[in-house]
Coordinates of C-alpha atoms and ligand atoms in Angstrom, one line a residue:
X1 CA -15.9 166.2 -13.0
X2 CA -17.7 162.9 -12.6
X3 CA -20.6 162.3 -14.9
X4 CA -23.8 162.6 -12.6
X5 CA -25.1 159.3 -14.2
X6 CA -22.1 157.4 -13.0
X7 CA -21.7 158.6 -9.4
X8 CA -22.1 156.0 -6.7
X9 CA -22.2 158.5 -3.9
X10 CA -25.2 160.6 -4.9
X11 CA -28.9 159.8 -4.8
X12 CA -31.0 158.5 -7.7
X13 CA -34.6 158.3 -8.7
X14 CA -36.3 155.4 -10.4
X15 CA -38.4 157.0 -13.2
X16 CA -41.2 155.5 -15.1
X17 CA -42.3 156.5 -18.6
X18 CA -45.5 156.2 -20.6
X19 CA -44.5 152.7 -21.6
X20 CA -44.1 151.8 -17.9
X21 CA -40.4 151.3 -18.3
X22 CA -38.2 152.0 -15.3
X23 CA -35.1 154.0 -15.6
X24 CA -32.4 155.5 -13.2
X25 CA -32.0 159.2 -13.0
X26 CA -29.7 161.3 -10.7
X27 CA -32.0 163.0 -8.2
X28 CA -30.0 166.3 -8.4
X29 CA -31.3 166.8 -12.0
X30 CA -34.8 167.9 -12.9
X31 CA -37.1 165.0 -13.9
X32 CA -37.4 165.2 -17.8
X33 CA -40.8 165.6 -19.4
X34 CA -42.6 162.4 -20.0
X35 CA -41.2 160.6 -17.0
X36 CA -42.5 160.5 -13.4
X37 CA -40.8 159.3 -10.2
X38 CA -41.6 155.8 -9.1
X39 CA -39.1 155.5 -6.3
X40 CA -36.5 157.5 -4.5
X41 CA -34.5 159.5 -3.9
X42 CA -32.4 156.6 -2.7
X43 CA -28.9 155.2 -3.1
X44 CA -28.1 153.6 -6.4
X45 CA -28.1 150.0 -5.1
X46 CA -31.6 150.5 -3.6
X47 CA -32.9 152.0 -6.8
X48 CA -31.4 149.1 -8.8
X49 CA -33.1 146.7 -6.3
X50 CA -36.4 148.5 -6.8
X51 CA -36.2 148.1 -10.5
X52 CA -35.3 144.5 -10.1
X53 CA -38.2 143.7 -7.8
X54 CA -41.0 146.1 -8.7
X55 CA -41.6 144.9 -12.2
X56 CA -43.3 147.3 -14.5
X57 CA -45.1 150.3 -13.0
X58 CA -48.3 148.9 -11.5
X59 CA -50.5 151.8 -12.6
X60 CA -52.7 151.3 -15.7
X61 CA -51.3 152.8 -18.8
X62 CA -54.0 155.4 -18.9
X63 CA -53.0 156.8 -15.5
X64 CA -49.4 157.3 -16.7
X65 CA -48.4 160.7 -17.8
X66 CA -48.2 160.7 -21.6
X67 CA -45.5 163.1 -22.8
X68 CA -42.8 163.6 -25.3
X69 CA -39.7 161.6 -25.3
X70 CA -37.2 163.1 -22.9
X71 CA -35.6 166.3 -24.2
X72 CA -32.5 165.6 -22.0
X73 CA -30.4 162.5 -22.5
X74 CA -32.8 159.6 -21.9
X75 CA -32.6 158.2 -18.4
X76 CA -30.3 155.3 -18.0
X77 CA -32.2 152.1 -18.3
X78 CA -31.2 149.6 -15.7
X79 CA -31.2 147.1 -18.5
X80 CA -28.5 148.9 -20.4
X81 CA -25.0 147.5 -20.5
X82 CA -22.3 149.2 -18.5
X83 CA -22.1 149.7 -14.7
X84 CA -25.8 149.8 -14.1
X85 CA -26.2 146.5 -15.7
X86 CA -23.3 145.1 -13.8
X87 CA -24.7 146.2 -10.5
X88 CA -28.1 144.9 -11.3
X89 CA -26.8 141.6 -12.4
X90 CA -24.8 141.4 -9.1
X91 CA -28.1 142.2 -7.2
X92 CA -30.0 139.5 -9.1
X93 CA -27.1 137.0 -8.8
X94 CA -27.1 137.5 -5.0
X95 CA -30.8 137.0 -4.8
X96 CA -30.7 133.9 -6.9
X97 CA -27.9 132.5 -4.8
X98 CA -30.1 133.0 -1.7
X99 CA -33.4 131.8 -3.3
X100 CA -31.9 128.6 -4.8
X101 CA -29.5 127.7 -2.0
X102 CA -29.0 124.0 -1.7
X103 CA -32.4 122.6 -2.4
X104 CA -31.5 119.3 -0.8
X105 CA -30.8 120.8 2.6
X106 CA -33.9 123.1 2.9
X107 CA -35.5 122.7 6.3
X108 CA -37.4 124.5 9.0
X109 CA -35.3 127.0 11.0
X110 CA -34.1 126.0 14.5
X111 CA -36.2 127.2 17.4
X112 CA -34.7 129.4 20.1
X113 CA -34.6 127.5 23.3
X114 CA -36.8 129.5 25.8
X115 CA -38.9 129.1 28.9
X116 CA -41.0 125.8 28.7
X117 CA -44.2 127.7 29.2
X118 CA -43.6 131.2 27.9
X119 CA -41.0 130.6 25.2
X120 CA -38.8 133.6 24.6
X121 CA -41.4 136.1 26.0
X122 CA -39.6 137.2 29.1
X123 CA -36.1 137.3 27.5
X124 CA -37.5 139.5 24.7
X125 CA -39.2 141.8 27.2
X126 CA -36.0 142.1 29.2
X127 CA -33.5 142.6 26.4
X128 CA -34.8 142.2 22.8
X129 CA -31.5 142.8 21.0
X130 CA -29.5 140.8 23.5
X131 CA -32.0 137.9 22.9
X132 CA -31.6 138.1 19.1
X133 CA -27.8 138.2 19.4
X134 CA -27.9 135.1 21.6
X135 CA -30.1 133.4 19.0
X136 CA -27.6 134.2 16.3
X137 CA -24.7 132.8 18.5
X138 CA -26.6 129.6 19.5
X139 CA -28.6 128.8 16.3
X140 CA -27.4 130.8 13.3
X141 CA -28.7 133.2 10.7
X142 CA -32.4 132.2 10.7
X143 CA -34.2 131.4 14.0
X144 CA -37.8 130.7 15.0
X145 CA -39.0 132.3 18.3
X146 CA -42.1 131.2 20.3
X147 CA -43.7 133.7 22.5
X148 CA -46.5 133.3 25.2
X149 CA -48.2 130.5 27.0
X150 CA -49.7 127.5 25.2
X151 CA -53.1 128.3 23.7
X152 CA -52.0 131.9 23.2
X153 CA -48.6 131.2 21.8
X154 CA -47.3 133.2 18.8
X155 CA -44.2 132.7 16.7
X156 CA -42.0 134.7 14.5
X157 CA -38.7 134.3 12.6
X158 CA -35.5 136.3 13.0
X159 CA -33.3 136.8 10.0
X160 CA -29.9 137.9 11.1
X161 CA -27.5 137.7 8.1
X162 CA -26.6 140.6 5.8
X163 CA -27.8 138.6 2.7
X164 CA -31.0 137.7 4.5
X165 CA -31.7 141.3 5.4
X166 CA -31.1 142.3 1.7
X167 CA -33.5 139.6 0.6
X168 CA -36.3 140.6 3.0
X169 CA -36.0 144.4 2.6
X170 CA -35.0 144.7 -1.0
X171 CA -34.5 141.9 -3.5
X172 CA -37.6 139.9 -2.4
X173 CA -39.5 142.9 -0.9
X174 CA -42.7 141.8 -2.7
X175 CA -42.7 138.6 -0.7
X176 CA -42.2 140.3 2.7
X177 CA -45.2 142.7 3.3
X178 CA -45.0 145.5 5.8
X179 CA -48.6 145.0 6.7
X180 CA -48.3 143.6 10.2
X181 CA -50.3 144.2 13.4
X182 CA -48.0 147.0 14.6
X183 CA -48.4 148.9 11.4
X184 CA -52.2 148.6 11.7
X185 CA -52.1 150.1 15.1
X186 CA -49.8 152.9 14.0
X187 CA -52.2 153.6 11.1
X188 CA -55.1 153.9 13.5
X189 CA -53.1 156.4 15.6
X190 CA -51.4 158.5 13.0
X191 CA -53.5 157.9 9.8
X192 CA -52.6 156.4 6.5
X193 CA -49.4 158.4 5.8
X194 CA -46.1 157.5 4.2
X195 CA -45.0 155.2 7.0
X196 CA -48.2 153.0 7.0
X197 CA -49.7 153.2 3.5
X198 CA -49.4 150.3 1.1
X199 CA -49.6 149.4 -2.6
X200 CA -50.5 152.1 -5.2
X201 CA -51.5 154.5 -2.4
X202 CA -48.0 154.2 -1.0
X203 CA -46.4 154.8 -4.4
X204 CA -48.6 157.9 -5.0
X205 CA -47.5 159.3 -1.6
X206 CA -43.8 158.5 -2.0
X207 CA -43.7 160.1 -5.4
X208 CA -45.5 163.2 -4.1
X209 CA -43.3 163.6 -1.0
X210 CA -39.9 162.7 -2.3
X211 CA -39.1 166.2 -3.4
X212 CA -39.3 167.4 0.2
X213 CA -36.4 165.1 1.1
X214 CA -33.9 165.5 -1.7
X215 CA -30.4 166.5 -0.4
X216 CA -30.8 169.8 -2.2
X217 CA -34.2 170.6 -0.5
X218 CA -33.1 169.3 2.9
X219 CA -29.9 171.4 2.6
X220 CA -32.1 174.5 2.7
X221 CA -33.0 173.7 6.3
X222 CA -29.4 174.0 7.5
X223 CA -29.9 177.4 9.1
X224 CA -33.0 176.3 11.1
X225 CA -30.8 173.5 12.6
X226 CA -27.8 175.7 13.4
X227 CA -30.1 178.5 14.9
X228 CA -31.8 175.9 17.2
X229 CA -28.4 174.5 18.2
X230 CA -27.2 178.1 18.9
X231 CA -30.0 178.6 21.3
X232 CA -29.1 175.3 23.0
X233 CA -25.5 176.3 23.4
X234 CA -26.6 179.6 25.1
X235 CA -29.0 177.7 27.4
X236 CA -26.3 175.2 28.4
X237 CA -24.1 178.1 29.6
X238 CA -26.2 178.2 32.8
X239 CA -26.6 174.4 33.2
X240 CA -26.4 173.5 37.0
X241 CA -22.9 172.0 37.7
X242 CA -22.2 172.4 34.0
X243 CA -23.9 169.0 33.6
X244 CA -26.7 168.1 31.1
X245 CA -28.6 164.9 30.3
X246 CA -27.7 164.7 26.6
X247 CA -30.5 162.2 25.9
X248 CA -33.2 164.4 27.2
X249 CA -31.6 167.6 25.7
X250 CA -31.4 166.0 22.3
X251 CA -35.0 164.9 22.4
X252 CA -36.1 168.4 23.0
X253 CA -33.7 169.8 20.5
X254 CA -34.6 167.5 17.6
X255 CA -38.4 168.0 18.3
X256 CA -37.9 171.7 18.0
X257 CA -35.7 171.4 14.9
X258 CA -38.1 169.1 13.1
X259 CA -41.1 171.2 14.1
X260 CA -39.3 174.3 12.7
X261 CA -38.6 172.5 9.5
X262 CA -42.2 171.3 9.3
X263 CA -44.1 174.4 10.4
X264 CA -41.7 177.3 9.9
X265 CA -43.4 179.8 12.2
X266 CA -42.4 180.2 15.9
X267 CA -46.0 180.4 17.1
X268 CA -46.9 177.1 15.5
X269 CA -43.7 175.5 16.8
X270 CA -44.5 176.7 20.3
X271 CA -48.0 175.3 20.1
X272 CA -46.9 171.9 18.7
X273 CA -43.9 171.0 20.7
X274 CA -45.5 170.7 24.2
X275 CA -48.5 168.9 22.6
X276 CA -46.3 166.3 21.0
X277 CA -44.2 166.0 24.2
X278 CA -47.4 165.4 26.3
X279 CA -49.2 163.0 23.9
X280 CA -46.7 161.1 21.8
X281 CA -45.3 158.9 24.5
X282 CA -48.9 157.9 25.6
X283 CA -50.0 157.2 22.0
X284 CA -46.8 155.2 21.2
X285 CA -47.1 153.1 24.4
X286 CA -50.8 152.4 23.6
X287 CA -50.1 151.3 20.0
X288 CA -47.2 149.1 21.1
X289 CA -49.2 147.5 23.9
X290 CA -52.1 146.7 21.5
X291 CA -49.9 145.4 18.8
X292 CA -48.4 142.8 21.1
X293 CA -51.4 141.9 23.2
X294 CA -52.8 138.4 22.3
X295 CA -56.4 139.9 22.0
X296 CA -57.7 143.5 22.0
X297 CA -61.1 145.1 22.5
X298 CA -62.0 147.7 19.8
X299 CA -60.5 151.1 20.4
X300 CA -64.1 152.4 20.6
X301 CA -65.0 150.4 23.8
X302 CA -64.9 153.1 26.6
X303 CA -62.3 151.4 28.9
X304 CA -60.1 153.8 30.9
X305 CA -57.1 153.0 28.7
X306 CA -59.1 153.6 25.5
X307 CA -60.5 156.9 26.9
X308 CA -57.1 158.2 27.9
X309 CA -55.7 157.3 24.5
X310 CA -58.6 158.9 22.7
X311 CA -58.0 162.1 24.7
X312 CA -54.3 162.1 23.7
X313 CA -55.1 161.6 20.0
X314 CA -57.8 164.3 20.1
X315 CA -55.5 166.9 21.6
X316 CA -52.7 166.1 19.1
X317 CA -55.1 166.2 16.1
X318 CA -56.8 169.4 17.2
X319 CA -53.6 171.5 17.5
X320 CA -52.2 170.0 14.2
X321 CA -55.5 170.6 12.3
X322 CA -55.7 174.2 13.5
X323 CA -52.2 175.0 12.2
X324 CA -52.8 173.2 8.9
X325 CA -56.2 174.8 8.1
X326 CA -54.7 178.3 8.8
X327 CA -51.8 177.6 6.6
X328 CA -53.9 176.1 3.8
X329 CA -56.2 179.1 3.8
X330 CA -53.2 181.4 3.6
X331 CA -51.5 179.5 0.8
X332 CA -54.6 179.2 -1.3
X333 CA -55.5 183.0 -0.9
X334 CA -52.0 184.1 -1.8
X335 CA -49.1 181.5 -2.2
X336 CA -46.4 182.7 0.1
X337 CA -43.3 181.0 -1.4
X338 CA -42.4 179.9 2.1
X339 CA -40.0 176.9 2.2
X340 CA -41.2 175.1 5.4
X341 CA -42.6 171.6 4.7
X342 CA -46.2 172.6 5.7
X343 CA -46.3 175.4 3.1
X344 CA -44.7 173.1 0.5
X345 CA -47.4 170.5 1.3
X346 CA -50.2 173.1 1.0
X347 CA -48.9 173.9 -2.5
X348 CA -48.2 170.3 -3.5
X349 CA -50.1 168.2 -6.1
X350 CA -50.1 164.5 -6.8
X351 CA -49.4 163.0 -10.3
X352 CA -53.0 163.7 -11.3
X353 CA -52.8 167.3 -10.3
X354 CA -54.9 166.9 -7.1
X355 CA -53.9 169.0 -4.1
X356 CA -53.3 167.1 -0.8
X357 CA -56.4 167.1 1.5
X358 CA -56.2 168.6 5.0
X359 CA -56.5 165.1 6.5
X360 CA -53.7 163.7 4.4
X361 CA -51.5 166.7 5.3
X362 CA -52.2 165.9 9.0
X363 CA -51.2 162.3 8.4
X364 CA -47.9 163.2 6.8
X365 CA -47.1 165.8 9.4
X366 CA -47.7 163.3 12.2
X367 CA -45.6 160.7 10.4
X368 CA -42.7 163.1 10.0
X369 CA -43.0 164.1 13.7
X370 CA -43.1 160.4 14.8
X371 CA -40.3 159.2 12.6
X372 CA -38.2 162.3 12.6
X373 CA -37.5 163.4 16.1
X374 CA -36.8 160.5 18.5
X375 CA -34.6 158.5 16.1
X376 CA -32.3 161.5 15.4
X377 CA -32.4 162.4 19.1
X378 CA -31.2 158.9 20.1
X379 CA -28.4 159.0 17.5
X380 CA -27.2 162.5 18.7
X381 CA -27.5 161.7 22.4
X382 CA -25.6 158.5 22.1
X383 CA -23.0 160.0 19.8
X384 CA -22.3 162.7 22.5
X385 CA -22.1 160.0 25.1
X386 CA -19.6 158.0 23.0
X387 CA -17.5 161.0 22.3
X388 CA -17.5 161.9 26.0
X389 CA -16.3 158.4 26.8
X390 CA -13.6 158.3 24.1
X391 CA -11.4 161.4 24.5
X392 CA -9.1 160.5 21.6
X393 CA -12.1 160.3 19.2
X394 CA -13.5 163.5 20.5
X395 CA -10.1 165.2 20.0
X396 CA -10.1 164.2 16.3
X397 CA -13.6 165.4 15.9
X398 CA -12.7 168.8 17.5
X399 CA -9.7 169.1 15.2
X400 CA -11.8 168.5 12.1
X401 CA -14.5 170.9 13.1
X402 CA -11.9 173.6 14.0
X403 CA -9.9 173.1 10.8
X404 CA -12.8 173.0 8.4
X405 CA -15.0 175.7 10.0
X406 CA -12.4 178.0 11.6
X407 CA -15.1 179.2 14.0
X408 CA -17.8 180.0 11.4
X409 CA -21.3 178.6 11.4
X410 CA -21.5 175.3 9.5
X411 CA -23.8 175.0 6.4
X412 CA -25.2 172.0 4.5
X413 CA -22.3 172.2 2.0
X414 CA -19.8 171.5 4.8
X415 CA -21.0 167.9 5.3
X416 CA -18.7 166.4 2.7
X417 CA -15.8 168.4 4.3
X418 CA -16.4 166.7 7.6
X419 CA -15.8 163.1 6.9
X420 CA -14.6 162.2 10.4
X421 CA -17.9 163.4 11.9
X422 CA -19.8 161.3 9.4
X423 CA -17.7 158.3 10.4
X424 CA -18.5 159.0 14.1
X425 CA -22.2 159.2 13.3
X426 CA -22.2 156.0 11.2
X427 CA -20.3 154.2 14.0
X428 CA -23.0 155.3 16.5
X429 CA -25.7 154.1 14.1
X430 CA -23.9 150.8 13.8
X431 CA -23.7 150.2 17.6
X432 CA -27.1 151.8 18.4
X433 CA -29.4 151.9 15.4
X434 CA -32.5 153.9 16.6
X435 CA -34.8 151.5 14.7
X436 CA -33.0 148.3 15.4
X437 CA -35.5 145.8 13.8
X438 CA -38.1 145.8 11.0
X439 CA -41.1 143.6 10.9
X440 CA -42.6 142.0 7.8
X441 CA -45.1 139.2 7.0
X442 CA -44.4 136.6 4.3
X443 CA -46.9 136.5 1.5
X444 CA -45.9 132.9 0.5
X445 CA -43.6 130.1 1.6
X446 CA -40.1 131.6 1.1
X447 CA -36.6 130.2 1.3
X448 CA -33.9 132.2 3.2
X449 CA -30.5 130.6 3.2
X450 CA -31.1 126.9 3.6
X451 CA -34.4 127.4 5.5
X452 CA -38.0 127.7 4.6
X453 CA -40.2 130.3 6.3
X454 CA -44.0 129.5 5.8
X455 CA -46.5 131.9 4.3
X456 CA -48.2 134.3 6.7
X457 CA -45.3 134.2 9.2
X458 CA -44.0 137.3 11.1
X459 CA -40.4 138.0 10.2
X460 CA -38.0 140.3 11.9
X461 CA -34.7 141.6 10.3
X462 CA -32.4 143.4 12.6
X463 CA -29.7 145.9 11.8
X464 CA -28.9 145.9 15.5
X465 CA -27.8 142.2 15.1
X466 CA -26.2 142.3 11.7
X467 CA -24.2 145.4 12.6
X468 CA -22.7 143.5 15.5
X469 CA -21.9 140.2 13.7
X470 CA -18.3 139.2 14.6
X471 CA -17.8 137.7 11.2
X472 CA -18.3 141.1 9.6
X473 CA -17.2 143.5 12.3
X474 CA -13.9 142.8 14.1
X475 CA -14.3 143.4 17.9
X476 CA -18.0 144.3 17.2
X477 CA -18.8 146.0 20.5
X478 CA -15.9 148.4 20.3
X479 CA -16.5 152.1 19.2
X480 CA -14.2 152.7 16.3
X481 CA -15.2 155.3 13.7
X482 CA -12.3 154.2 11.4
X483 CA -14.4 151.2 10.4
X484 CA -16.1 153.7 8.1
X485 CA -13.0 154.8 6.2
X486 CA -14.0 154.4 2.5
X487 CA -11.7 151.4 1.9
X488 CA -13.1 149.5 4.8
X489 CA -16.7 150.3 3.8
X490 CA -16.1 149.1 0.2
X491 CA -14.9 145.7 1.5
X492 CA -18.1 144.8 3.4
X493 CA -21.4 143.3 2.1
X494 CA -24.0 145.8 1.0
X495 CA -26.3 145.0 4.0
X496 CA -23.6 144.9 6.7
X497 CA -24.8 148.4 7.8
X498 CA -28.4 149.4 7.2
X499 CA -29.7 151.7 10.1
X500 CA -32.0 153.4 7.6
X501 CA -33.5 150.2 6.4
X502 CA -33.3 149.4 2.7
X503 CA -35.1 148.6 -0.5
X504 CA -38.4 150.3 -1.5
X505 CA -39.4 151.2 2.1
X506 CA -36.0 152.7 3.1
X507 CA -36.1 155.8 5.3
X508 CA -37.0 158.9 3.3
X509 CA -35.6 161.1 6.0
X510 CA -32.0 159.8 6.0
X511 CA -30.4 162.9 4.5
X512 CA -32.4 165.1 6.8
X513 CA -31.3 163.0 9.8
X514 CA -27.6 163.1 8.8
X515 CA -27.8 166.8 8.1
X516 CA -29.4 167.5 11.4
X517 CA -27.0 165.3 13.3
X518 CA -23.8 166.6 11.6
X519 CA -24.7 170.3 11.9
X520 CA -25.9 170.0 15.5
X521 CA -22.7 168.0 16.4
X522 CA -20.5 170.6 14.7
X523 CA -21.9 173.5 16.6
X524 CA -21.8 171.7 19.9
X525 CA -18.2 170.6 19.4
X526 CA -17.2 174.1 18.4
X527 CA -18.5 175.3 21.8
X528 CA -17.9 172.4 24.3
X529 CA -15.8 169.5 25.3
X530 CA -17.8 166.6 26.8
X531 CA -16.9 164.3 29.7
X532 CA -19.1 161.3 30.5
X533 CA -20.8 161.3 34.0
X534 CA -22.9 158.2 33.5
X535 CA -20.9 155.4 32.2
X536 CA -23.4 152.5 32.1
X537 CA -26.4 153.4 29.9
X538 CA -29.4 151.0 30.1
X539 CA -31.2 150.8 26.8
X540 CA -34.7 149.8 25.7
X541 CA -34.2 147.8 22.5
X542 CA -37.8 146.8 21.7
X543 CA -39.4 148.7 18.8
X544 CA -37.0 151.7 19.0
X545 CA -33.7 151.8 20.7
X546 CA -33.4 154.5 23.3
X547 CA -31.7 155.1 26.7
X548 CA -34.1 154.4 29.6
X549 CA -32.1 156.5 32.2
X550 CA -30.0 159.6 32.3
X551 CA -27.1 160.1 29.9
X552 CA -25.3 162.9 31.7
X553 CA -22.2 164.7 30.4
X554 CA -20.1 167.4 32.0
X555 CA -19.5 170.4 29.7
X556 CA -16.3 172.4 29.4
X557 CA -16.7 175.5 27.3
X558 CA -14.1 175.9 24.6
X559 CA -12.7 179.4 24.4
Ligands
LIG601 C1 -31.2 158.6 12.7 C2 -32.5 158.9 12.3 C3 -33.3 157.9 11.6 C4 -33.3 156.5 11.6 C5 -32.3 155.6 12.3 C6 -34.4 156.0 10.8 C7 -34.6 154.7 10.5 C8 -35.6 154.3 9.6 C9 -35.8 152.9 9.2 C10 -35.0 151.7 9.6 C11 -36.9 152.9 8.3 C12 -37.4 151.7 7.6 C13 -38.5 151.0 8.3 C14 -39.0 149.8 7.6 O1 -38.4 149.3 6.7 O2 -40.0 149.2 8.1 C15 -37.4 154.3 8.3 C16 -38.5 154.6 7.5 C17 -39.0 155.9 7.5 N1 -38.4 157.1 8.0 FE1 -36.7 157.1 9.1 N2 -35.1 157.2 10.4 C18 -34.5 158.3 10.8 C19 -34.9 159.6 10.6 C20 -36.0 160.0 9.9 C21 -36.4 161.4 9.7 C22 -35.6 162.6 10.1 C23 -37.6 161.3 9.0 C24 -38.4 162.4 8.4 C25 -38.7 163.6 9.0 C26 -37.9 159.9 8.7 C27 -39.0 159.5 8.1 C28 -39.2 158.1 7.8 C29 -40.4 157.7 7.0 C30 -41.5 158.6 6.5 C31 -40.2 156.3 6.8 C32 -41.2 155.4 6.1 C33 -40.7 155.4 4.6 C34 -41.5 154.5 3.7 O3 -42.1 153.5 4.1 O4 -41.4 154.9 2.5 N3 -36.9 159.1 9.3 N4 -36.6 155.1 9.0

């Protein structure tokens, strides 16, 4: 059996001790006394990058738990010799090669040619990802964009190489802050939860919440997912013309699934789902509009738009707060031992032993609803569409599901026995990453490749672009799950594929997303074959990537 300290395929934590030293620890093992979690769970490379970039734990020594030396084997220091050290040195070497690239040729990045008055505004509004891909083709890895008319013109920089993405998200994460205008708007709408918090407050939250998202914890939600999918299968038996819009169906399905995982109780799920369906699209559209408007009035000014948005926020908060206060009262009177995330949050404490306040619980619940449902829905809907359009891939997926499961219900432990389904999902996430671009702001002048980006500049890194680079991906627009055979994956740069982001702010929900997607897909494939009805699927690729029209498939029940 492989030593858990050496496995590359499992998740790790970065632990910090009372001397503020960082160390790697497999997330499957209990955290030893005297150590607390500073980062993770995340892949080994991300943890190594975190240790390389975060420096010593930022908390004052007095705030660090003082304990005995670990009773278990001491966590593996990233400074130790051996594979950890080799990987870290590789990460540092790559960063150095980027940061010190050819001093003599450092220059300002080329500017994307756009409309003489409006720059790239209209192109980006029409097709964001297409405009980035054109910029890569015409100008290369780092490109300056101008947006808007003179006098109100804004600019930002696109970073489109795998090494550049690694630098922005991971190895130089401290130089690329997440604190941009869009984040500020999201914070005003959904509170200061894990998605939007910064600095020490962010680390406190991530440490407190990470245990909710370990593969082991997430695995306990398998039956919630398969039960919801079972209900969907039954409902589809009476679909008119045996045809369903898989994009719409998956949005409803993932919202119900994530709500069940969050709230546990049917009554609460039934109250929350329609409230979210009614109000989230309004709140999202409002936040996006404000984030990209040249100027904004305060949210408090009673304009019709502000009043409509305030009503949507109020409705959402009220239902959420009612559920949370009932659950907190119940858990404090007599802890139930229930496993849904809300009950776990009601019993959770931070490093200093403080319970989570009702307001913070609401913030986290809203963050998980915002981030958790639409992204997984887009991935599942487009996977079904791709399978429906590629019968030979669908046949292989059917064969795997039939062979591994022999008709029984899938469970979390089956994931590693379904490698072809994982390859199919990874290939969908390559072609259609649900969060195709991440925004950051430079905190100082910074060199990326042979270009300098000035301090205070908006920077966008895009998995949607890197994942279609022809120099990394042969025939990049073709759907081919075999690209993710292990030998092919190993030959590519680390940030050739990063649909879940990377570095210290990588997606905390990636195991949950993959579990939800794999189990849902398995049950659907056990029951149906899919044929594409709509072949041309228009996409919005602005902030999130999602279909803008119907994605219909015809269902053929499998006997
Ligand atoms: C296919 C599905 C998903 C995709 C493609 C996705 C993608 C991403 C990406 C790219 C980021 C990084 C954003 C950045 O660096 O600015 C992120 C962050 C995040 N995701 Fe996901 N996500 C998915 C599912 C989920 C789920 C199911 C949850 C939880 C229920 C979740 C919760 C979060 C949270 C809380 C963050 C912020 C993490 C932090 O800043 O520490 N995501 N996600």
